[in-house]
Amino acid sequence: MDDSAHVIAPHVTSAGIPTQALDAARLRLAQLAQSLRRLRDELAQPRPPAAHTLNAQLAVAQAQLASAAATLQHFRSTLRSAVAYPSSSFPTTSQEALLLALLRTKRTPEVDAALARAIDAGSDTTPHDDARDGRWAVQAVAAARALHDDEEEEDPRMAVPVRTRTTTSDRAAAEQVLGFCFSGV
Amino acid sequence: MENNIDEVQGNIQNPADDKHTVQTSNEKHENIELTEVKGINLALDPNLITLPIYKSSNTPGTNPNLTSSEIEPNNDLSNDNTTSNTTPTYMGESLINNPHEIFGQMPLTQLIPLILKQQGPGFRFADLSEESLRYEISKENMNNNLALHIEDKSKNINSIHEEINSELNNNTKIGLDTEITSDTDAMDIDFEDKNVISGNNKLEQNSSRFHPTGNDEDDISNTNVEEEDGSLLDGSNKDDTIELTQERFIKIRKEMLENINMALNETSLSLEFVSLLLSATRESVATSSMSPYLKKTVPTGSLNSDHILIEGKSQAELKHLETLDRGWKLQALDESSEILKKTHSKLKNILFKEHKYWNNLSKSIGNKDVIFKLRDRSTGERYLGIKYGYEDSGSTYRYDQGTARLKANPETNRLELMPIDRNENEISLDSKQNERFIRIRIYTKIEGEDDYILSGETAPGKIFVDNAEHGKENSRDIRDQIERLKAFIFEQELMYQLKRECSLLISYGVILEAESKIVIELPKEKFEIEYLKLTDDTVINHEQDAPRTNDKRALLMLITFRMLLTMIFKKTLRERLTSAKRSDKLVPERDILLIRPILGSMRHNNYKVLLRKILTDNIIDVIEGCVIREVAVNRKADDECIMDRHIMKLSNEIKSFNKLLNTWSSKFVINIPEKGTFDILLESPNYCNAVVSIKYSDLLSNISFDTKFNEFKEIEEFIIFIVSEYIENSENSIKKE
């Protein structure tokens, strides 16, 4: 442990455990795991579910993920300052691999790759100005839409032929119909 | 040091370029775009992304189990670079936390769990071995395939590949290890990704020179897509025009499952960790979300944590985060715009197709057609059906519903009709099965022999011939198809009704010879009505036959049959309009008048000839001065009180066929001078038989005889009797007097 770190509880107590934050995170993670498991089970069926079912399930999983992320973000200062370590009751020798897995902080290669790409994409740009970016985006979208509208008008494939095929071959005038109905003539 | 960096960068950049060029130079342009578009789900779940660089470390050329001696020097090199360039904190922490280093030095028994951890950390412990093994194998296979392809393409790539991989591995390792020192992290990853980007750029330039021409390229592009993008959408992104084959679907699903499993494993591991840590304070709650394995292996409350003071983020860290933010936002925007673009073009295509479909529909389908919605029973797919049968026109035939499915052929983008089987409500497999028509053949008896000679036959009408098979322009026009189907179902019903009527006429020489052949025998002629397939041997190759004498007669007979069937329809319609009682079943004796009117007219003529001969032989030739004349038979006009003009129209149309539809009757009048009159009425009450009533009256209109006969022999004897007893006797008696 670093010298600068201020140890709140020098003795082995549970006082250092951020219970509230952990409980909140536990709940969200459990939900996320649940929905992911369901998604996986549905997908693994020999006859996969309909696309919209799958989409809905995916959306649920995404919402759970966002919720979990938000919870972690909410407790970030607490969680950042907490350092977990195995207490003496942990079977360190027999379950070393498990301990390593549980206490792992290294990101998976996939996450790192994603981060790398994001940083690469962001490194060439100037810092944001949300208002300016927003204006630009609105203009860009409007321009694109204008272009799109023009394009649509010019597309000859979509030309709708004018058809007046509403007349019947043997037109019965309303009077005739009414006359027949009432007088039978 | 600066030079050093440049050198290293150059070193990596070039091989990277080459690698990408080789891997992807034969790809289509879309694939290149794809690599830039990849990772749509990135913003949502980074776990769903796999990066090629990591996987490529599994290629045969390189070994994931790099020895520490291999790793160390490289690490040193890059460490030197990075530390010299940026933060000094790097040296202190990076190597301590580096699992790869541990992993390199570890004995094999400890290495295995780490390999698993590296591949998909957070495996659910319960099914650790099975799942992980499966994924490892599949991943390795893919990578091996790719490597093989690359080997095929160029041999010296492998060495470059090795170099790149070792370099890249090291770089990424450094990147991974320096989570805390974010500046070096950023630098490393930037550094590495620029290689990829520059590779891509070069690739774009190169790709214009290459054109995909073979299967090899496809394979490569596929594996590449997998390698570079494990995201869910890569399949659909790759090329929208490619059909989603079963194989491809399975592959995509496998990838999705892998990614979801990875996410699930990560989540489960986090959950286990959180639960175990929480179990120190809230045991009951925490154990509820722990896996059985963890509960069994580790006592609760065996993790603890303490608070430490944390320093605020450094300027560099904040800057790094900002870059990350921006990068993510930009990526998300790019991806969204790409998705929008793709969706737009996709929608446009769909719109175009739909537009064409409905346009075609409105062109070919008029307001006289019956269109209805249908739903496929098995697939639940909706489509439009069209009724081409004659049910609305008065047909009562129910063995074929006469409905077809209007379907747009995705290849030709034209409308097609597929008749629906009545029983299965599915498309019949043999659509040609019902493509049959009626042919009439006339055989004339050879004089003095007991044999017949074919003297006339009808050819299949032009409407039955499938124009499409002759490659005519616009042959697939839906209107033609409808007309054709209409023609076929009409023939089908005509044959059906003919057969029904046929059962009544066995005593008049009408025989149902086979399932689809009716023979009408007359003394000198024989008619064959056959229901044949278009492909029948006797139909094909007879177009050039010389015309026969009775061809026209056969054709007229067929036309008459058809017109009589429409008369049946019209009668049914009239009945529906005029009577409240709906009976959709035709009674053969009363309703089906197809053969009988025609046969009746022929038989009646024969009877007339016979009767005339009898009369001539026994009266005209015997008594002088006799005159025979045929008198028109007056029928009572039907006194119908028709209210509705539609019914009137129908009745008028039916009436115009009265001559054919009414039973035949002829009347002869023979005046015997100074004696009396013969009134002879020949009738055919059931069209085919002959009932002759003979009336003899004297000059004072005293009726001496009024008798009916069914036998011509009796008629002859009777006439002889009257002539001898009354006319000649009276003559004799006059002479005697």
PDB file of C-alpha atoms in Angstrom, chain A residues 1 4-9 12-14 16-19 22-23 25-26 29-30 32-33 36-37 39-40 43-46 48 54 58 62 65 77-78 80-87 89-91 95-123 125-128 130 148 151-152 155 157-161 163 165-170 180 184, chain B residues 38 41-42 44-47 49-51 54 99-100 110 113 117-118 121 124-125 131 176 179 185 189-190 193-194 197 232 249 253 256-257 260-264 266-278 280-282 285-286 288-289 293-294 297-299 301-311 313 320 322-324 326-331 344 348 351-352 355 359 362-363 365-368 643-644:
ATOM      1  CA  MET A   1       0.000   0.000   0.000  1.00  0.00           C
ATOM      2  CA  SER A   4       0.179   8.429   0.933  1.00  0.00           C
ATOM      3  CA  ALA A   5      -2.838   6.169   1.346  1.00  0.00           C
ATOM      4  CA  HIS A   6      -4.696   6.869   4.489  1.00  0.00           C
ATOM      5  CA  VAL A   7      -5.807   3.646   6.052  1.00  0.00           C
ATOM      6  CA  ILE A   8      -9.087   4.188   7.775  1.00  0.00           C
ATOM      7  CA  ALA A   9      -9.376   0.836   9.429  1.00  0.00           C
ATOM      8  CA  VAL A  12      -9.425  -6.347  10.131  1.00  0.00           C
ATOM      9  CA  THR A  13     -12.919  -5.070  10.254  1.00  0.00           C
ATOM     10  CA  SER A  14     -15.555  -4.676   7.669  1.00  0.00           C
ATOM     11  CA  GLY A  16     -13.924  -0.260   4.892  1.00  0.00           C
ATOM     12  CA  ILE A  17     -16.427  -2.067   2.744  1.00  0.00           C
ATOM     13  CA  PRO A  18     -18.635   0.365   0.809  1.00  0.00           C
ATOM     14  CA  THR A  19     -21.746  -1.641   1.542  1.00  0.00           C
ATOM     15  CA  LEU A  22     -21.748  -2.621  -3.469  1.00  0.00           C
ATOM     16  CA  ASP A  23     -25.325  -3.564  -2.832  1.00  0.00           C
ATOM     17  CA  ALA A  25     -23.979  -2.529  -7.935  1.00  0.00           C
ATOM     18  CA  ARG A  26     -24.838  -6.086  -6.993  1.00  0.00           C
ATOM     19  CA  LEU A  29     -25.178  -6.647 -12.072  1.00  0.00           C
ATOM     20  CA  ALA A  30     -27.532  -9.419 -11.128  1.00  0.00           C
ATOM     21  CA  LEU A  32     -27.736  -7.565 -16.210  1.00  0.00           C
ATOM     22  CA  ALA A  33     -26.472 -11.092 -15.815  1.00  0.00           C
ATOM     23  CA  LEU A  36     -27.804 -11.577 -20.713  1.00  0.00           C
ATOM     24  CA  ARG A  37     -28.421 -15.138 -19.752  1.00  0.00           C
ATOM     25  CA  LEU A  39     -30.618 -13.441 -24.353  1.00  0.00           C
ATOM     26  CA  ARG A  40     -28.073 -16.170 -24.679  1.00  0.00           C
ATOM     27  CA  LEU A  43     -30.282 -17.198 -29.149  1.00  0.00           C
ATOM     28  CA  ALA A  44     -28.964 -20.675 -28.500  1.00  0.00           C
ATOM     29  CA  GLN A  45     -32.278 -22.295 -29.287  1.00  0.00           C
ATOM     30  CA  PRO A  46     -32.225 -24.377 -32.436  1.00  0.00           C
ATOM     31  CA  PRO A  48     -34.032 -18.684 -32.930  1.00  0.00           C
ATOM     32  CA  LEU A  54     -34.338 -10.604 -29.981  1.00  0.00           C
ATOM     33  CA  LEU A  58     -31.080  -6.870 -26.520  1.00  0.00           C
ATOM     34  CA  GLN A  62     -28.508  -2.616 -22.952  1.00  0.00           C
ATOM     35  CA  LEU A  65     -25.943  -2.245 -18.754  1.00  0.00           C
ATOM     36  CA  SER A  77     -15.663   8.188  -5.566  1.00  0.00           C
ATOM     37  CA  THR A  78     -16.472   5.569  -2.956  1.00  0.00           C
ATOM     38  CA  ARG A  80     -12.433   4.341  -6.516  1.00  0.00           C
ATOM     39  CA  SER A  81     -11.112   4.808  -3.032  1.00  0.00           C
ATOM     40  CA  ALA A  82     -11.908   1.274  -1.959  1.00  0.00           C
ATOM     41  CA  VAL A  83      -9.200  -1.309  -2.292  1.00  0.00           C
ATOM     42  CA  ALA A  84     -10.208  -4.919  -1.984  1.00  0.00           C
ATOM     43  CA  TYR A  85      -7.901  -7.584  -0.642  1.00  0.00           C
ATOM     44  CA  PRO A  86      -8.344 -11.127   0.599  1.00  0.00           C
ATOM     45  CA  SER A  87      -8.705 -11.506   4.303  1.00  0.00           C
ATOM     46  CA  SER A  89     -10.084 -16.543   5.789  1.00  0.00           C
ATOM     47  CA  PHE A  90      -9.632 -16.709   2.042  1.00  0.00           C
ATOM     48  CA  PRO A  91      -8.077 -20.008   0.990  1.00  0.00           C
ATOM     49  CA  GLN A  95      -7.743 -20.937  -4.782  1.00  0.00           C
ATOM     50  CA  GLU A  96      -5.109 -18.664  -6.117  1.00  0.00           C
ATOM     51  CA  ALA A  97      -6.465 -18.665  -9.628  1.00  0.00           C
ATOM     52  CA  LEU A  98      -9.889 -17.811  -8.351  1.00  0.00           C
ATOM     53  CA  LEU A  99      -8.536 -14.979  -6.281  1.00  0.00           C
ATOM     54  CA  LEU A 100      -6.658 -13.645  -9.253  1.00  0.00           C
ATOM     55  CA  ALA A 101      -9.764 -13.798 -11.324  1.00  0.00           C
ATOM     56  CA  LEU A 102     -11.861 -12.046  -8.729  1.00  0.00           C
ATOM     57  CA  LEU A 103      -9.404  -9.277  -8.081  1.00  0.00           C
ATOM     58  CA  ARG A 104      -8.497  -8.727 -11.680  1.00  0.00           C
ATOM     59  CA  THR A 105      -8.465  -5.076 -12.688  1.00  0.00           C
ATOM     60  CA  LYS A 106      -6.947  -5.440 -16.088  1.00  0.00           C
ATOM     61  CA  ARG A 107      -9.296  -4.791 -18.916  1.00  0.00           C
ATOM     62  CA  THR A 108      -9.930  -7.434 -21.482  1.00  0.00           C
ATOM     63  CA  PRO A 109      -8.218  -7.024 -24.841  1.00  0.00           C
ATOM     64  CA  GLU A 110     -11.568  -6.292 -26.427  1.00  0.00           C
ATOM     65  CA  VAL A 111     -12.221  -3.374 -24.122  1.00  0.00           C
ATOM     66  CA  ASP A 112      -8.739  -2.074 -24.612  1.00  0.00           C
ATOM     67  CA  ALA A 113      -9.115  -2.284 -28.323  1.00  0.00           C
ATOM     68  CA  ALA A 114     -12.345  -0.359 -28.134  1.00  0.00           C
ATOM     69  CA  LEU A 115     -10.722   2.254 -25.992  1.00  0.00           C
ATOM     70  CA  ALA A 116      -7.813   2.427 -28.370  1.00  0.00           C
ATOM     71  CA  ARG A 117     -10.069   3.030 -31.297  1.00  0.00           C
ATOM     72  CA  ALA A 118     -12.026   5.656 -29.481  1.00  0.00           C
ATOM     73  CA  ILE A 119      -8.893   7.482 -28.461  1.00  0.00           C
ATOM     74  CA  ASP A 120      -7.576   7.278 -31.939  1.00  0.00           C
ATOM     75  CA  ALA A 121     -10.769   8.729 -33.289  1.00  0.00           C
ATOM     76  CA  GLY A 122     -10.743  11.478 -30.709  1.00  0.00           C
ATOM     77  CA  SER A 123      -7.097  12.397 -30.876  1.00  0.00           C
ATOM     78  CA  THR A 125     -10.126  16.436 -33.124  1.00  0.00           C
ATOM     79  CA  THR A 126     -10.215  19.647 -31.247  1.00  0.00           C
ATOM     80  CA  PRO A 127     -11.862  19.828 -27.848  1.00  0.00           C
ATOM     81  CA  HIS A 128     -15.569  20.126 -27.978  1.00  0.00           C
ATOM     82  CA  ASP A 130     -21.188  21.365 -27.645  1.00  0.00           C
ATOM     83  CA  HIS A 148     -32.153  13.569 -49.980  1.00  0.00           C
ATOM     84  CA  GLU A 151     -32.814  13.062 -54.908  1.00  0.00           C
ATOM     85  CA  GLU A 152     -36.225  11.644 -54.233  1.00  0.00           C
ATOM     86  CA  ASP A 155     -35.785   9.371 -58.939  1.00  0.00           C
ATOM     87  CA  ARG A 157     -38.211   4.765 -60.524  1.00  0.00           C
ATOM     88  CA  MET A 158     -40.633   6.110 -58.034  1.00  0.00           C
ATOM     89  CA  ALA A 159     -42.785   7.938 -60.518  1.00  0.00           C
ATOM     90  CA  VAL A 160     -46.375   7.208 -59.700  1.00  0.00           C
ATOM     91  CA  PRO A 161     -48.466   6.764 -62.789  1.00  0.00           C
ATOM     92  CA  ARG A 163     -54.439   6.280 -63.031  1.00  0.00           C
ATOM     93  CA  ARG A 165     -59.430   3.387 -62.757  1.00  0.00           C
ATOM     94  CA  THR A 166     -62.313   4.097 -60.546  1.00  0.00           C
ATOM     95  CA  THR A 167     -65.150   3.917 -62.999  1.00  0.00           C
ATOM     96  CA  THR A 168     -67.020   0.682 -63.245  1.00  0.00           C
ATOM     97  CA  SER A 169     -67.858  -0.734 -66.591  1.00  0.00           C
ATOM     98  CA  ASP A 170     -71.534  -0.545 -65.872  1.00  0.00           C
ATOM     99  CA  PHE A 180     -84.797   0.291 -57.274  1.00  0.00           C
ATOM    100  CA  GLY A 184     -88.455  -1.929 -57.174  1.00  0.00           C
TER     101      GLY A 184
ATOM    102  CA  LYS B  38     -17.210  -1.822 -37.477  1.00  0.00           C
ATOM    103  CA  ASN B  41     -22.215  -1.844 -30.558  1.00  0.00           C
ATOM    104  CA  LEU B  42     -19.035  -0.351 -29.262  1.00  0.00           C
ATOM    105  CA  LEU B  44     -23.109   0.063 -25.941  1.00  0.00           C
ATOM    106  CA  ASP B  45     -20.939  -2.764 -24.912  1.00  0.00           C
ATOM    107  CA  PRO B  46     -17.248  -2.832 -25.576  1.00  0.00           C
ATOM    108  CA  ASN B  47     -17.181  -6.493 -24.751  1.00  0.00           C
ATOM    109  CA  ILE B  49     -15.818  -6.122 -29.929  1.00  0.00           C
ATOM    110  CA  THR B  50     -12.884  -8.267 -30.733  1.00  0.00           C
ATOM    111  CA  LEU B  51      -9.754  -6.856 -32.123  1.00  0.00           C
ATOM    112  CA  TYR B  54      -5.057 -10.025 -30.421  1.00  0.00           C
ATOM    113  CA  PRO B  99      -0.187 -10.388 -16.034  1.00  0.00           C
ATOM    114  CA  HIS B 100       1.432 -11.168 -19.338  1.00  0.00           C
ATOM    115  CA  GLN B 110      -0.559 -22.095 -13.490  1.00  0.00           C
ATOM    116  CA  PRO B 113      -6.045 -20.748 -15.832  1.00  0.00           C
ATOM    117  CA  LYS B 117      -8.652 -15.711 -18.026  1.00  0.00           C
ATOM    118  CA  GLN B 118      -7.063 -13.855 -20.856  1.00  0.00           C
ATOM    119  CA  PRO B 121     -12.054 -13.507 -18.039  1.00  0.00           C
ATOM    120  CA  ARG B 124     -18.660 -19.086 -15.075  1.00  0.00           C
ATOM    121  CA  PHE B 125     -16.872 -21.568 -12.997  1.00  0.00           C
ATOM    122  CA  GLU B 131     -17.455 -23.693 -22.994  1.00  0.00           C
ATOM    123  CA  LEU B 176      -3.058  -2.832 -21.338  1.00  0.00           C
ATOM    124  CA  GLU B 179      -4.204   1.563 -17.140  1.00  0.00           C
ATOM    125  CA  ASP B 185      -1.711   4.280 -22.344  1.00  0.00           C
ATOM    126  CA  ILE B 189      -2.828   2.839 -28.233  1.00  0.00           C
ATOM    127  CA  ASP B 190      -2.781   5.801 -30.530  1.00  0.00           C
ATOM    128  CA  ASP B 193      -4.106   2.288 -34.041  1.00  0.00           C
ATOM    129  CA  LYS B 194      -2.512   4.723 -36.405  1.00  0.00           C
ATOM    130  CA  ILE B 197      -5.572   3.384 -39.966  1.00  0.00           C
ATOM    131  CA  LEU B 232     -23.086  -8.481 -34.142  1.00  0.00           C
ATOM    132  CA  PHE B 249     -26.648 -17.252 -40.346  1.00  0.00           C
ATOM    133  CA  ARG B 253     -25.233 -16.548 -34.519  1.00  0.00           C
ATOM    134  CA  MET B 256     -23.211 -13.363 -31.282  1.00  0.00           C
ATOM    135  CA  LEU B 257     -23.308 -16.168 -28.804  1.00  0.00           C
ATOM    136  CA  ILE B 260     -22.899 -12.535 -25.316  1.00  0.00           C
ATOM    137  CA  ASN B 261     -21.170 -15.257 -23.415  1.00  0.00           C
ATOM    138  CA  MET B 262     -18.184 -13.061 -22.937  1.00  0.00           C
ATOM    139  CA  ALA B 263     -20.357 -10.252 -21.651  1.00  0.00           C
ATOM    140  CA  LEU B 264     -22.178 -12.664 -19.427  1.00  0.00           C
ATOM    141  CA  GLU B 266     -17.647 -10.585 -17.286  1.00  0.00           C
ATOM    142  CA  THR B 267     -20.876  -9.643 -15.617  1.00  0.00           C
ATOM    143  CA  SER B 268     -20.984 -12.834 -13.629  1.00  0.00           C
ATOM    144  CA  LEU B 269     -17.425 -12.395 -12.472  1.00  0.00           C
ATOM    145  CA  SER B 270     -18.131  -8.832 -11.371  1.00  0.00           C
ATOM    146  CA  LEU B 271     -21.227 -10.014  -9.611  1.00  0.00           C
ATOM    147  CA  GLU B 272     -19.276 -12.707  -7.805  1.00  0.00           C
ATOM    148  CA  PHE B 273     -16.655 -10.242  -6.738  1.00  0.00           C
ATOM    149  CA  VAL B 274     -19.161  -7.690  -5.528  1.00  0.00           C
ATOM    150  CA  SER B 275     -21.187 -10.331  -3.753  1.00  0.00           C
ATOM    151  CA  LEU B 276     -18.194 -11.838  -2.062  1.00  0.00           C
ATOM    152  CA  LEU B 277     -17.001  -8.455  -0.902  1.00  0.00           C
ATOM    153  CA  LEU B 278     -20.465  -7.540   0.249  1.00  0.00           C
ATOM    154  CA  ALA B 280     -18.570  -9.420   4.824  1.00  0.00           C
ATOM    155  CA  THR B 281     -21.233  -6.947   5.850  1.00  0.00           C
ATOM    156  CA  ARG B 282     -24.518  -8.227   4.464  1.00  0.00           C
ATOM    157  CA  VAL B 285     -28.183 -10.588   0.742  1.00  0.00           C
ATOM    158  CA  ALA B 286     -24.809 -11.181  -0.798  1.00  0.00           C
ATOM    159  CA  SER B 288     -28.152 -14.883  -2.742  1.00  0.00           C
ATOM    160  CA  SER B 289     -26.283 -13.665  -5.793  1.00  0.00           C
ATOM    161  CA  TYR B 293     -19.335 -22.848  -6.777  1.00  0.00           C
ATOM    162  CA  LEU B 294     -18.095 -19.691  -5.083  1.00  0.00           C
ATOM    163  CA  THR B 297     -15.115 -22.836  -2.443  1.00  0.00           C
ATOM    164  CA  VAL B 298     -14.696 -19.627  -0.536  1.00  0.00           C
ATOM    165  CA  PRO B 299     -16.060 -18.755   2.886  1.00  0.00           C
ATOM    166  CA  GLY B 301     -16.603 -12.508   4.177  1.00  0.00           C
ATOM    167  CA  SER B 302     -13.219 -13.616   3.036  1.00  0.00           C
ATOM    168  CA  LEU B 303     -12.653 -10.440   1.088  1.00  0.00           C
ATOM    169  CA  ASN B 304     -12.165  -7.143   2.747  1.00  0.00           C
ATOM    170  CA  SER B 305     -11.513  -3.668   1.595  1.00  0.00           C
ATOM    171  CA  ASP B 306     -10.180  -0.452   2.947  1.00  0.00           C
ATOM    172  CA  HIS B 307     -10.457   3.129   1.993  1.00  0.00           C
ATOM    173  CA  ILE B 308      -7.492   4.901   0.663  1.00  0.00           C
ATOM    174  CA  LEU B 309      -7.131   8.504  -0.233  1.00  0.00           C
ATOM    175  CA  ILE B 310      -7.101   9.038  -3.917  1.00  0.00           C
ATOM    176  CA  GLU B 311      -5.535  11.877  -5.707  1.00  0.00           C
ATOM    177  CA  LYS B 313      -7.052  13.274 -11.754  1.00  0.00           C
ATOM    178  CA  HIS B 320      -6.924  11.656 -22.004  1.00  0.00           C
ATOM    179  CA  GLU B 322     -11.589  14.071 -22.928  1.00  0.00           C
ATOM    180  CA  THR B 323      -9.982  12.549 -25.961  1.00  0.00           C
ATOM    181  CA  LEU B 324     -11.675   9.326 -25.139  1.00  0.00           C
ATOM    182  CA  ARG B 326     -14.631  12.793 -28.098  1.00  0.00           C
ATOM    183  CA  GLY B 327     -13.469   9.657 -29.775  1.00  0.00           C
ATOM    184  CA  TRP B 328     -16.446   7.764 -28.560  1.00  0.00           C
ATOM    185  CA  LYS B 329     -18.823  10.439 -29.576  1.00  0.00           C
ATOM    186  CA  LEU B 330     -17.273  10.706 -32.994  1.00  0.00           C
ATOM    187  CA  GLN B 331     -17.336   6.994 -33.476  1.00  0.00           C
ATOM    188  CA  HIS B 344     -31.730   4.757 -46.275  1.00  0.00           C
ATOM    189  CA  LYS B 348     -35.048   2.971 -50.834  1.00  0.00           C
ATOM    190  CA  LEU B 351     -39.542   1.106 -51.463  1.00  0.00           C
ATOM    191  CA  PHE B 352     -38.584   0.669 -55.050  1.00  0.00           C
ATOM    192  CA  HIS B 355     -43.496   0.485 -55.594  1.00  0.00           C
ATOM    193  CA  ASN B 359     -47.487  -0.539 -59.697  1.00  0.00           C
ATOM    194  CA  SER B 362     -52.473  -1.678 -60.335  1.00  0.00           C
ATOM    195  CA  LYS B 363     -51.498  -2.115 -63.968  1.00  0.00           C
ATOM    196  CA  ILE B 365     -55.462  -5.910 -61.776  1.00  0.00           C
ATOM    197  CA  GLY B 366     -58.654  -4.137 -62.537  1.00  0.00           C
ATOM    198  CA  ASN B 367     -61.723  -3.540 -60.478  1.00  0.00           C
ATOM    199  CA  LYS B 368     -63.281  -6.661 -61.859  1.00  0.00           C
ATOM    200  CA  MET B 643     -88.299  -6.793 -62.346  1.00  0.00           C
ATOM    201  CA  ASP B 644     -84.608  -6.391 -62.485  1.00  0.00           C
TER     202      ASP B 644
END
